[in-house]
Amino acid sequence: MPRPLIGISTYVEESTRYGVWDIPTALVPAGYYELVQAAGGTAVLLPPDEPGTAAEVLGRLDGLVVAGGPDVDPVHYGAARDPRTGAPATVRDHWELALIAAALETGLPTLGVCRGMQALNVALGGTLTQHLDGHMDTPGTMSWHPVRPVPGTRYATLVPEEAEVPTYHHQAVDRLGRGLMASAHATDGTVEAIELTDPAHWCLGVQWHPERDKDTRVMSALIEQAATRKPLQAPSPAGV
């Protein structure tokens, strides 16, 4: 059987240097597609596009990974901007929120990583804490800390033990969005994983960066679901 096609959201850096060039580039760290490949999937990179095309794009894929990155604009969850919140990434926000909405509508297996987890929460009406200390110590360097699974959750079935994970963030989930539950916490109580309570839809967000680790269990679970899922069918017209 062909390997599942897993879309990974990318983002545009306006000034990217390579060779003799310094130009805008759509990119994502290599760890994302390497993790998809190591878990048995084929990675497809998704550059920003018009939000209205999200459903069409996802219709050709078997799964979705929403990558980490800058802060989600607090306008999307009705909050005033904290001075420590990063500059808006408007194009990326609209594109990734549209991807998440389309994935939720069709039941596409979805994994949100760091910012991707926060965007998932926001897409479902949740809010974010705009700054917390202790989860991003040195700029450009991952910190490691333990996360504890919540018994009985999908995440706990994948990683039943307390695990050390690579982390780099200064924002976190505050109020959970509709249909979401916390499935792992840091020792300080920060929500470190969320998932849909609906068992029919494999949708998980993790606050850490699995693409910077050797543990493939979470990504392997996404690939397995992507390989076996049956797309949700729209209701048939009356009389058909």
CSV table of C-alpha atoms in Angstrom, one decimal:
chain,number,residue,atom,x,y,z
A,1,MET,CA,0.0,0.0,0.0
A,2,PRO,CA,1.2,3.6,-0.7
A,3,ARG,CA,2.5,5.5,2.3
A,4,PRO,CA,0.0,8.1,3.6
A,5,LEU,CA,0.4,11.6,2.4
A,6,ILE,CA,0.9,14.0,5.4
A,7,GLY,CA,0.7,17.7,4.8
A,8,ILE,CA,2.9,19.9,6.9
A,9,SER,CA,2.2,23.6,7.1
A,10,THR,CA,5.1,25.9,6.1
A,11,TYR,CA,5.6,29.6,6.5
A,12,VAL,CA,7.3,32.4,4.7
A,13,GLU,CA,10.5,34.1,5.8
A,14,GLU,CA,10.9,37.4,3.9
A,15,SER,CA,14.7,37.3,4.0
A,16,THR,CA,16.4,33.9,3.5
A,17,ARG,CA,20.0,33.6,2.5
A,18,TYR,CA,21.4,30.6,0.6
A,19,GLY,CA,24.1,30.6,-2.0
A,20,VAL,CA,24.1,34.0,-3.7
A,21,TRP,CA,20.4,34.6,-2.9
A,22,ASP,CA,18.5,36.6,-0.3
A,23,ILE,CA,14.9,36.2,-1.1
A,24,PRO,CA,11.5,35.3,0.5
A,25,THR,CA,11.2,31.5,1.1
A,26,ALA,CA,8.5,29.2,2.3
A,27,LEU,CA,10.1,26.8,4.7
A,28,VAL,CA,9.8,24.4,7.7
A,29,PRO,CA,12.5,22.8,9.8
A,30,ALA,CA,13.7,19.5,8.3
A,31,GLY,CA,12.9,17.6,11.5
A,32,TYR,CA,9.2,17.7,10.6
A,33,TYR,CA,9.3,15.9,7.3
A,34,GLU,CA,12.1,13.6,8.7
A,35,LEU,CA,9.8,12.6,11.5
A,36,VAL,CA,6.9,11.9,9.1
A,37,GLN,CA,9.2,9.8,6.9
A,38,ALA,CA,10.6,7.9,9.9
A,39,ALA,CA,7.1,7.1,11.1
A,40,GLY,CA,6.1,5.7,7.7
A,41,GLY,CA,4.5,8.6,5.9
A,42,THR,CA,5.2,10.7,2.9
A,43,ALA,CA,5.6,14.4,3.7
A,44,VAL,CA,4.0,17.1,1.6
A,45,LEU,CA,4.9,20.7,2.4
A,46,LEU,CA,2.0,23.2,2.3
A,47,PRO,CA,3.0,26.8,1.6
A,48,PRO,CA,0.5,29.5,2.7
A,49,ASP,CA,-2.4,29.9,0.3
A,50,GLU,CA,-5.8,31.5,0.2
A,51,PRO,CA,-7.8,30.2,3.2
A,52,GLY,CA,-10.7,29.3,0.9
A,53,THR,CA,-8.6,26.6,-0.8
A,54,ALA,CA,-7.9,24.7,2.5
A,55,ALA,CA,-10.6,22.1,2.1
A,56,GLU,CA,-9.6,21.4,-1.5
A,57,VAL,CA,-5.9,21.0,-0.5
A,58,LEU,CA,-6.7,18.7,2.4
A,59,GLY,CA,-9.0,16.6,0.2
A,60,ARG,CA,-5.8,15.3,-1.5
A,61,LEU,CA,-4.1,14.3,1.8
A,62,ASP,CA,-4.4,11.6,4.4
A,63,GLY,CA,-3.3,13.6,7.4
A,64,LEU,CA,-2.2,17.1,8.6
A,65,VAL,CA,0.6,18.4,10.8
A,66,VAL,CA,0.4,22.1,11.8
A,67,ALA,CA,4.0,23.2,12.6
A,68,GLY,CA,5.4,25.3,15.4
A,69,GLY,CA,6.3,28.9,15.0
A,70,PRO,CA,5.4,32.5,16.2
A,71,ASP,CA,2.5,33.5,18.5
A,72,VAL,CA,-1.1,33.3,17.3
A,73,ASP,CA,-2.5,36.8,17.1
A,74,PRO,CA,-4.7,37.4,20.2
A,75,VAL,CA,-7.3,39.1,17.9
A,76,HIS,CA,-8.3,35.5,17.1
A,77,TYR,CA,-9.3,34.8,20.6
A,78,GLY,CA,-10.7,38.2,21.6
A,79,ALA,CA,-7.8,39.3,23.9
A,80,ALA,CA,-5.8,42.5,24.1
A,81,ARG,CA,-2.2,42.1,23.0
A,82,ASP,CA,0.3,41.6,25.8
A,83,PRO,CA,3.5,43.6,25.2
A,84,ARG,CA,5.5,40.3,25.3
A,85,THR,CA,3.4,38.7,22.5
A,86,GLY,CA,5.2,38.5,19.2
A,87,ALA,CA,4.4,40.5,16.0
A,88,PRO,CA,1.3,39.2,14.1
A,89,ALA,CA,1.8,36.5,11.5
A,90,THR,CA,-1.4,37.4,9.7
A,91,VAL,CA,-1.1,35.3,6.5
A,92,ARG,CA,0.0,32.3,8.5
A,93,ASP,CA,-2.7,32.7,11.1
A,94,HIS,CA,-5.5,32.8,8.5
A,95,TRP,CA,-4.1,29.9,6.4
A,96,GLU,CA,-3.5,27.5,9.4
A,97,LEU,CA,-6.8,28.3,11.1
A,98,ALA,CA,-8.5,27.5,7.7
A,99,LEU,CA,-6.5,24.2,7.5
A,100,ILE,CA,-7.6,23.3,11.0
A,101,ALA,CA,-11.2,24.2,10.4
A,102,ALA,CA,-11.2,22.0,7.2
A,103,ALA,CA,-9.6,19.1,9.0
A,104,LEU,CA,-12.1,19.3,11.8
A,105,GLU,CA,-14.9,19.4,9.3
A,106,THR,CA,-13.8,16.3,7.4
A,107,GLY,CA,-12.3,14.2,10.3
A,108,LEU,CA,-8.7,14.4,8.8
A,109,PRO,CA,-6.2,13.0,11.3
A,110,THR,CA,-4.4,16.1,12.7
A,111,LEU,CA,-1.4,16.8,14.9
A,112,GLY,CA,-0.7,20.3,16.1
A,113,VAL,CA,2.9,21.0,17.3
A,114,CYS,CA,3.6,23.9,19.8
A,115,ARG,CA,2.0,26.9,17.9
A,116,GLY,CA,-0.1,24.3,16.0
A,117,MET,CA,-1.6,23.0,19.3
A,118,GLN,CA,-2.3,26.6,20.3
A,119,ALA,CA,-3.9,27.3,16.9
A,120,LEU,CA,-6.1,24.2,17.3
A,121,ASN,CA,-7.3,25.5,20.7
A,122,VAL,CA,-8.0,28.9,19.3
A,123,ALA,CA,-9.8,27.4,16.2
A,124,LEU,CA,-12.3,25.8,18.6
A,125,GLY,CA,-12.9,28.9,20.7
A,126,GLY,CA,-10.3,28.5,23.3
A,127,THR,CA,-7.9,31.2,24.7
A,128,LEU,CA,-4.1,31.4,25.4
A,129,THR,CA,-2.0,32.6,28.2
A,130,GLN,CA,0.2,35.1,26.4
A,131,HIS,CA,3.3,34.7,28.5
A,132,LEU,CA,4.7,32.2,31.0
A,133,ASP,CA,8.2,31.7,32.3
A,134,GLY,CA,10.3,28.5,32.5
A,135,HIS,CA,9.5,26.8,29.1
A,136,MET,CA,12.0,28.8,26.9
A,137,ASP,CA,15.2,29.5,28.7
A,138,THR,CA,17.9,30.3,26.1
A,139,PRO,CA,17.0,31.8,22.7
A,140,GLY,CA,17.5,29.3,19.9
A,141,THR,CA,18.0,26.4,22.3
A,142,MET,CA,15.4,23.7,23.3
A,143,SER,CA,14.7,23.1,27.0
A,144,TRP,CA,13.8,19.7,28.3
A,145,HIS,CA,11.2,19.0,31.0
A,146,PRO,CA,8.9,16.1,32.0
A,147,VAL,CA,5.3,15.9,30.9
A,148,ARG,CA,2.7,13.6,32.6
A,149,PRO,CA,-0.1,12.0,30.6
A,150,VAL,CA,-3.7,12.2,31.8
A,151,PRO,CA,-4.9,8.6,32.4
A,152,GLY,CA,-7.6,7.4,30.0
A,153,THR,CA,-6.7,9.8,27.2
A,154,ARG,CA,-5.6,9.0,23.7
A,155,TYR,CA,-2.1,10.5,24.4
A,156,ALA,CA,-1.8,8.3,27.5
A,157,THR,CA,-2.4,5.2,25.4
A,158,LEU,CA,0.5,6.2,23.2
A,159,VAL,CA,2.9,7.4,25.9
A,160,PRO,CA,1.8,6.0,29.2
A,161,GLU,CA,4.8,7.1,31.2
A,162,GLU,CA,6.1,10.5,32.3
A,163,ALA,CA,8.4,11.6,29.4
A,164,GLU,CA,11.1,14.2,29.0
A,165,VAL,CA,10.3,16.3,26.0
A,166,PRO,CA,12.0,19.2,24.1
A,167,THR,CA,10.2,22.5,24.5
A,168,TYR,CA,10.5,26.1,23.3
A,169,HIS,CA,7.5,28.3,24.0
A,170,HIS,CA,6.4,31.2,26.1
A,171,GLN,CA,2.6,30.9,25.6
A,172,ALA,CA,0.2,28.1,26.5
A,173,VAL,CA,-3.4,27.0,26.5
A,174,ASP,CA,-5.6,28.9,29.0
A,175,ARG,CA,-9.3,28.1,28.4
A,176,LEU,CA,-9.8,24.9,26.4
A,177,GLY,CA,-11.8,25.1,23.2
A,178,ARG,CA,-15.0,23.3,22.4
A,179,GLY,CA,-14.7,19.5,22.5
A,180,LEU,CA,-11.1,19.5,23.7
A,181,MET,CA,-9.6,18.0,26.8
A,182,ALA,CA,-6.1,18.2,28.4
A,183,SER,CA,-4.2,15.0,28.0
A,184,ALA,CA,-0.8,15.9,29.5
A,185,HIS,CA,0.6,18.5,31.9
A,186,ALA,CA,4.0,19.8,32.9
A,187,THR,CA,4.9,19.6,36.5
A,188,ASP,CA,3.9,23.3,36.9
A,189,GLY,CA,0.4,22.5,35.7
A,190,THR,CA,0.9,23.9,32.2
A,191,VAL,CA,-1.3,22.0,29.6
A,192,GLU,CA,1.2,20.2,27.4
A,193,ALA,CA,-1.2,18.1,25.2
A,194,ILE,CA,-4.8,18.4,24.1
A,195,GLU,CA,-7.1,16.2,22.1
A,196,LEU,CA,-10.6,16.0,20.9
A,197,THR,CA,-13.0,14.1,23.2
A,198,ASP,CA,-14.7,12.6,20.1
A,199,PRO,CA,-13.1,9.2,19.7
A,200,ALA,CA,-14.1,9.1,16.1
A,201,HIS,CA,-11.6,11.9,15.1
A,202,TRP,CA,-7.9,11.5,15.7
A,203,CYS,CA,-6.9,15.0,16.6
A,204,LEU,CA,-4.0,15.8,19.0
A,205,GLY,CA,-1.9,18.8,19.9
A,206,VAL,CA,1.4,18.7,21.8
A,207,GLN,CA,3.1,21.8,23.2
A,208,TRP,CA,6.6,20.4,22.8
A,209,HIS,CA,8.6,19.6,19.6
A,210,PRO,CA,8.5,15.9,18.7
A,211,GLU,CA,10.5,16.7,15.5
A,212,ARG,CA,13.5,17.5,17.8
A,213,ASP,CA,13.3,14.1,19.6
A,214,LYS,CA,13.8,10.5,18.6
A,215,ASP,CA,10.5,9.3,20.0
A,216,THR,CA,8.2,8.6,17.0
A,217,ARG,CA,5.2,7.2,19.0
A,218,VAL,CA,2.9,10.3,18.5
A,219,MET,CA,3.7,10.7,14.8
A,220,SER,CA,3.4,6.9,14.2
A,221,ALA,CA,-0.1,7.0,15.6
A,222,LEU,CA,-1.0,9.8,13.2
A,223,ILE,CA,0.4,7.9,10.3
A,224,GLU,CA,-1.5,4.7,11.3
A,225,GLN,CA,-4.8,6.7,11.5
A,226,ALA,CA,-4.1,8.4,8.2
A,227,ALA,CA,-3.5,5.0,6.5
A,228,THR,CA,-6.7,3.5,7.7
A,229,ARG,CA,-9.2,6.3,8.0
A,230,LYS,CA,-12.4,6.6,5.9
A,231,PRO,CA,-13.3,10.2,5.1
A,232,LEU,CA,-16.5,11.5,6.6
A,233,GLN,CA,-19.3,11.3,4.0
A,234,ALA,CA,-21.8,14.2,3.5
A,235,PRO,CA,-25.4,13.2,4.0
A,236,SER,CA,-27.1,11.9,0.9
A,237,PRO,CA,-29.9,13.9,-0.6
A,238,ALA,CA,-33.4,12.8,0.4
A,239,GLY,CA,-34.7,10.0,-1.7
A,240,VAL,CA,-31.2,8.9,-3.0
